[in-house]
mmCIF file of C-alpha atoms and ligand atoms in Angstrom:
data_model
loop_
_atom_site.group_PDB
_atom_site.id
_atom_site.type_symbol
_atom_site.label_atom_id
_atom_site.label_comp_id
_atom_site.label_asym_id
_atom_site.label_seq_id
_atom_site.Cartn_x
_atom_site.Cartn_y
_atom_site.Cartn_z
ATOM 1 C CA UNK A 1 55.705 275.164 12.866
ATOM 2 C CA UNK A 2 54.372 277.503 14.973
ATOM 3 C CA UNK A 3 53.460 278.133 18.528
ATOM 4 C CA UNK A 4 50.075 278.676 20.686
ATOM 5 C CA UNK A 5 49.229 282.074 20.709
ATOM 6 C CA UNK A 6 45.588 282.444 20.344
ATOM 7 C CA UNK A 7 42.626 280.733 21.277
ATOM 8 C CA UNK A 8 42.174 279.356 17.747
ATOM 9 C CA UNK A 9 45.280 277.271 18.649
ATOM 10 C CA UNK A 10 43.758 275.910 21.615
ATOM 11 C CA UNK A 11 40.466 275.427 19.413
ATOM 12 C CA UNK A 12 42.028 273.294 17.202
ATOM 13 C CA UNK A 13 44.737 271.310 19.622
ATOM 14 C CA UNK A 14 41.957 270.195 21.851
ATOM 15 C CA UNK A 15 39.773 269.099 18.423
ATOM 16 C CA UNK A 16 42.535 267.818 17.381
ATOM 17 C CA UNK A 17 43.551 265.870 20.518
ATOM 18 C CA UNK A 18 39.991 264.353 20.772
ATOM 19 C CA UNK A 19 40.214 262.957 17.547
ATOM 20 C CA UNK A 20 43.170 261.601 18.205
ATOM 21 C CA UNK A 21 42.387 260.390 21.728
ATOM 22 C CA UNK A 22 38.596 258.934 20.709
ATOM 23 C CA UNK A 23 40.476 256.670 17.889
ATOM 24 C CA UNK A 24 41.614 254.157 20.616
ATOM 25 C CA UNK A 25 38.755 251.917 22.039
ATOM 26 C CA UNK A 26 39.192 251.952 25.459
ATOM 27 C CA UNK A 27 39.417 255.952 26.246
ATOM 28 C CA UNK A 28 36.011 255.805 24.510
ATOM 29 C CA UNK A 29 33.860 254.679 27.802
ATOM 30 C CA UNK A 30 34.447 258.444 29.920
ATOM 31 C CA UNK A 31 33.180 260.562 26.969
ATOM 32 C CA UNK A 32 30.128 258.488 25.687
ATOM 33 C CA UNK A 33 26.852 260.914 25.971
ATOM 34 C CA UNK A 34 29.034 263.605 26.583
ATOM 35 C CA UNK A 35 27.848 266.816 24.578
ATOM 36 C CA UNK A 36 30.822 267.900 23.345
ATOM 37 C CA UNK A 37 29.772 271.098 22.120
ATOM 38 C CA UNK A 38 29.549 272.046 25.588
ATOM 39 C CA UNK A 39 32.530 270.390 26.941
ATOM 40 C CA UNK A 40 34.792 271.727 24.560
ATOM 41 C CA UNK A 41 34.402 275.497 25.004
ATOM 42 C CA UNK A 42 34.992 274.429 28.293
ATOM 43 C CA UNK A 43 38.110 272.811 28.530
ATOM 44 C CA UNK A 44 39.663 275.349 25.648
ATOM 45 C CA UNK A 45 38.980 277.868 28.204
ATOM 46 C CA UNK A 46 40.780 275.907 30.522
ATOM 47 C CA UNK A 47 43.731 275.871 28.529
ATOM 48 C CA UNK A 48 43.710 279.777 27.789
ATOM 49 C CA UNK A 49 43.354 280.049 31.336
ATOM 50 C CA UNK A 50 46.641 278.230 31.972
ATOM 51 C CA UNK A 51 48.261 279.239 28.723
ATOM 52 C CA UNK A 52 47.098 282.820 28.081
ATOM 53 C CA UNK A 53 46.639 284.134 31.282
ATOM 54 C CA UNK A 54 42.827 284.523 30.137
ATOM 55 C CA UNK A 55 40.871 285.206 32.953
ATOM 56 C CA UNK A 56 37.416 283.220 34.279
ATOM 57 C CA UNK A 57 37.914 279.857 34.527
ATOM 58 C CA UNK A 58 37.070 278.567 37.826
ATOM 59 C CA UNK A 59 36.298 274.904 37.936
ATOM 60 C CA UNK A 60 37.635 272.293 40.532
ATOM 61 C CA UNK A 61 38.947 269.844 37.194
ATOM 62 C CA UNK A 62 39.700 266.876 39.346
ATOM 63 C CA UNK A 63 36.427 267.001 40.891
ATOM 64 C CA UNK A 64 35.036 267.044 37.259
ATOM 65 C CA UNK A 65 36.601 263.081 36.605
ATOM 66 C CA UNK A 66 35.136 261.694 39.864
ATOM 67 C CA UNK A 67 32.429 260.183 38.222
ATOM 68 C CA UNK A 68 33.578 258.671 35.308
ATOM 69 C CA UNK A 69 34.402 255.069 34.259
ATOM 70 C CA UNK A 70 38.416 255.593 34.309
ATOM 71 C CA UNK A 71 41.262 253.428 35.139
ATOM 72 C CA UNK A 72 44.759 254.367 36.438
ATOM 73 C CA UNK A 73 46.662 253.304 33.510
ATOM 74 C CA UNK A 74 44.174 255.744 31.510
ATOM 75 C CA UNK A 75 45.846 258.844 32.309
ATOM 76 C CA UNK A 76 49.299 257.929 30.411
ATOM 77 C CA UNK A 77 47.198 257.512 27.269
ATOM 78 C CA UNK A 78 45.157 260.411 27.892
ATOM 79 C CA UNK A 79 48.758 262.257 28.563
ATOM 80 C CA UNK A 80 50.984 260.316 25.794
ATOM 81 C CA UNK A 81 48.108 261.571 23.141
ATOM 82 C CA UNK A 82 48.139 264.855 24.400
ATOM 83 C CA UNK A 83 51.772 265.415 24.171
ATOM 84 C CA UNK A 84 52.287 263.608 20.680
ATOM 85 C CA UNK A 85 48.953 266.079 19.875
ATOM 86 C CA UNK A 86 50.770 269.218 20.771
ATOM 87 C CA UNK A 87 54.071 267.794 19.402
ATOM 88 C CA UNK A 88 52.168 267.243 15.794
ATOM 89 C CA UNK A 89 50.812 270.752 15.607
ATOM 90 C CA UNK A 90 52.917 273.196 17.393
ATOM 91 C CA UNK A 91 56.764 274.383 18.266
ATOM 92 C CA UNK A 92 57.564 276.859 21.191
ATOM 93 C CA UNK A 93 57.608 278.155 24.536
ATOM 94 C CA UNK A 94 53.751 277.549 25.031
ATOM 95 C CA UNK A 95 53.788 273.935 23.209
ATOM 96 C CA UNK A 96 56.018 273.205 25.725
ATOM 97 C CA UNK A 97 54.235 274.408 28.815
ATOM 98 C CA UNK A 98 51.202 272.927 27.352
ATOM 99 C CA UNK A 99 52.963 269.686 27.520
ATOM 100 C CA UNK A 100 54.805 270.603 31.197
ATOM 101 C CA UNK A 101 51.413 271.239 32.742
ATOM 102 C CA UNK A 102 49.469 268.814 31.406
ATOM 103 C CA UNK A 103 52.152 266.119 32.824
ATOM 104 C CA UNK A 104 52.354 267.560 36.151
ATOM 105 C CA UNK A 105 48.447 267.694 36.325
ATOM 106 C CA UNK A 106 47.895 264.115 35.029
ATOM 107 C CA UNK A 107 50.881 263.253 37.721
ATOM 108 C CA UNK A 108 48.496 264.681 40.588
ATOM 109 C CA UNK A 109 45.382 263.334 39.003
ATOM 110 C CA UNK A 110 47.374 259.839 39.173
ATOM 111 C CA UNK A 111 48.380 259.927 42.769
ATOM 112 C CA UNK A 112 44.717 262.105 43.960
ATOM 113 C CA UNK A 113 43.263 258.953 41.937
ATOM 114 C CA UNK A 114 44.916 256.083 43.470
ATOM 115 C CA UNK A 115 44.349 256.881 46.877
ATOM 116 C CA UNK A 116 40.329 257.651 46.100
ATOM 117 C CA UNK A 117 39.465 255.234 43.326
ATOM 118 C CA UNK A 118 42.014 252.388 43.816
ATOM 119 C CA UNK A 119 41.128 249.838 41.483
HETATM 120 C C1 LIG B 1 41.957 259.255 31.643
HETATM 121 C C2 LIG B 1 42.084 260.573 31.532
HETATM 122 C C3 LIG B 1 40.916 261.518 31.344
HETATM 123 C C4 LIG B 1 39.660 261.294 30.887
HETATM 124 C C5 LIG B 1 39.047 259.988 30.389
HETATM 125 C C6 LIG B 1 38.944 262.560 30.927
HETATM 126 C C7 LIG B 1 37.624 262.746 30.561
HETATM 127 C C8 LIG B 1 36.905 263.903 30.764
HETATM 128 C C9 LIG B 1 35.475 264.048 30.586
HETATM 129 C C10 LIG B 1 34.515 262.949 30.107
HETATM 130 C C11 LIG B 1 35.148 265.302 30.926
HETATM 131 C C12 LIG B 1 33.746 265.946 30.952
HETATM 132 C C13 LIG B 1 33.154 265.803 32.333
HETATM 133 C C14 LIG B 1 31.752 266.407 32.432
HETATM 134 O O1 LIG B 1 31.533 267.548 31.990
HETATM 135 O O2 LIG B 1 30.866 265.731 32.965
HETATM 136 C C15 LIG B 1 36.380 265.981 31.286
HETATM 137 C C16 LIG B 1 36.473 267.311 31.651
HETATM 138 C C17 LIG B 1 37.651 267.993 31.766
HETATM 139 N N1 LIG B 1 38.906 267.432 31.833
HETATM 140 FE FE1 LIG B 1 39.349 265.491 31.630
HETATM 141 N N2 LIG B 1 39.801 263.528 31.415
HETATM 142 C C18 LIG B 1 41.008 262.937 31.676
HETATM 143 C C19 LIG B 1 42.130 263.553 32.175
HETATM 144 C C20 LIG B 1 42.272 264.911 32.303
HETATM 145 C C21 LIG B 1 43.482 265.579 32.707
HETATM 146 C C22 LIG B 1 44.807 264.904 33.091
HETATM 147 C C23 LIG B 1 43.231 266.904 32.698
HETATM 148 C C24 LIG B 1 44.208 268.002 33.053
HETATM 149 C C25 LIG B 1 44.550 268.914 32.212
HETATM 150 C C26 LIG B 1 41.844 267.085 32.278
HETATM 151 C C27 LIG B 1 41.181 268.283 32.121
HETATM 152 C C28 LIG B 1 39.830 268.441 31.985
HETATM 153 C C29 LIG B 1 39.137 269.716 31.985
HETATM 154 C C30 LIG B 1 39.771 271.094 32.093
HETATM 155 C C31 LIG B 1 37.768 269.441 31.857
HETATM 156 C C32 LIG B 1 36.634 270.451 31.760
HETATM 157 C C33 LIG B 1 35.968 270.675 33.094
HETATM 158 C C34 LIG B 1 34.829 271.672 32.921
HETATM 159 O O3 LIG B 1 33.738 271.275 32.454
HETATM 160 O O4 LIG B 1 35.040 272.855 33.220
HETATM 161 N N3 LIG B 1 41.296 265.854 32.059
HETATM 162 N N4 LIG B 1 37.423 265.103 31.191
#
């Protein structure tokens, strides 16, 4: 198995993870309408931003969730599928970073969350 090296990777990990996240009913809610050929060049850039040192992205991502119908609890499922996601297709230094940051971001998302959208 290999690692992420390119943004093909990322391509397909975050396909991949949507598929794999959109399967369960109740993470369905946050993404209905969304165009996802938009949102998807988006967030891969994201990733290469925090994976591959590629330059430009410049979004405030929390800010990005404040509007959507999500639940505490949500964000383990949303993290759980990432990992087992990353776990599925890839082996190496960045798999594992992938799955380091995306824990310690869903960790702040969790505790920015609670305090502002305490539910
Ligand atoms: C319950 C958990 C989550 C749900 C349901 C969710 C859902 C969404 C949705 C629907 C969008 C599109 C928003 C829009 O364009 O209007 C989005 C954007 C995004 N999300 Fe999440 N998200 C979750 C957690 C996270 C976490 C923990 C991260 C941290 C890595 C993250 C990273 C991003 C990024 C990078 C974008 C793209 C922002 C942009 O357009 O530049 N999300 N998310």
């Amino acid at each position: 198995m290999k690692d992420i090296s390119s943004r093909a990777d990322i391509e397909l990990l975050i396909n991949t993870f949507y598929s794999n996240l959109l399967k369960i009913n109740e993470m369905k809610p946050p993404f209905e309408g969304l165009d996802f050929e938009k949102h998807v060049p988006n967030i891969v850039s994201f990733w290469c931003f925090v994976l591959l040192d590629e330059e430009g992205y410049k979004t405030n991502v929390f800010d990005k969730h404040l509007h959507l119908p999500i639940k505490l609890h949500m964000f383990d499922t949303w993290l759980n599928t990432f990992v087992f996601t990353v776990d599925a297709l890839f082996n190496g230094e960045k798999a594992e970073m992938a799955k380091q940051r995306a824990t310690s971001l869903t960790y702040t998302f969790k505790s920015k969350w609670e305090k502002i959208r305490p539910d």
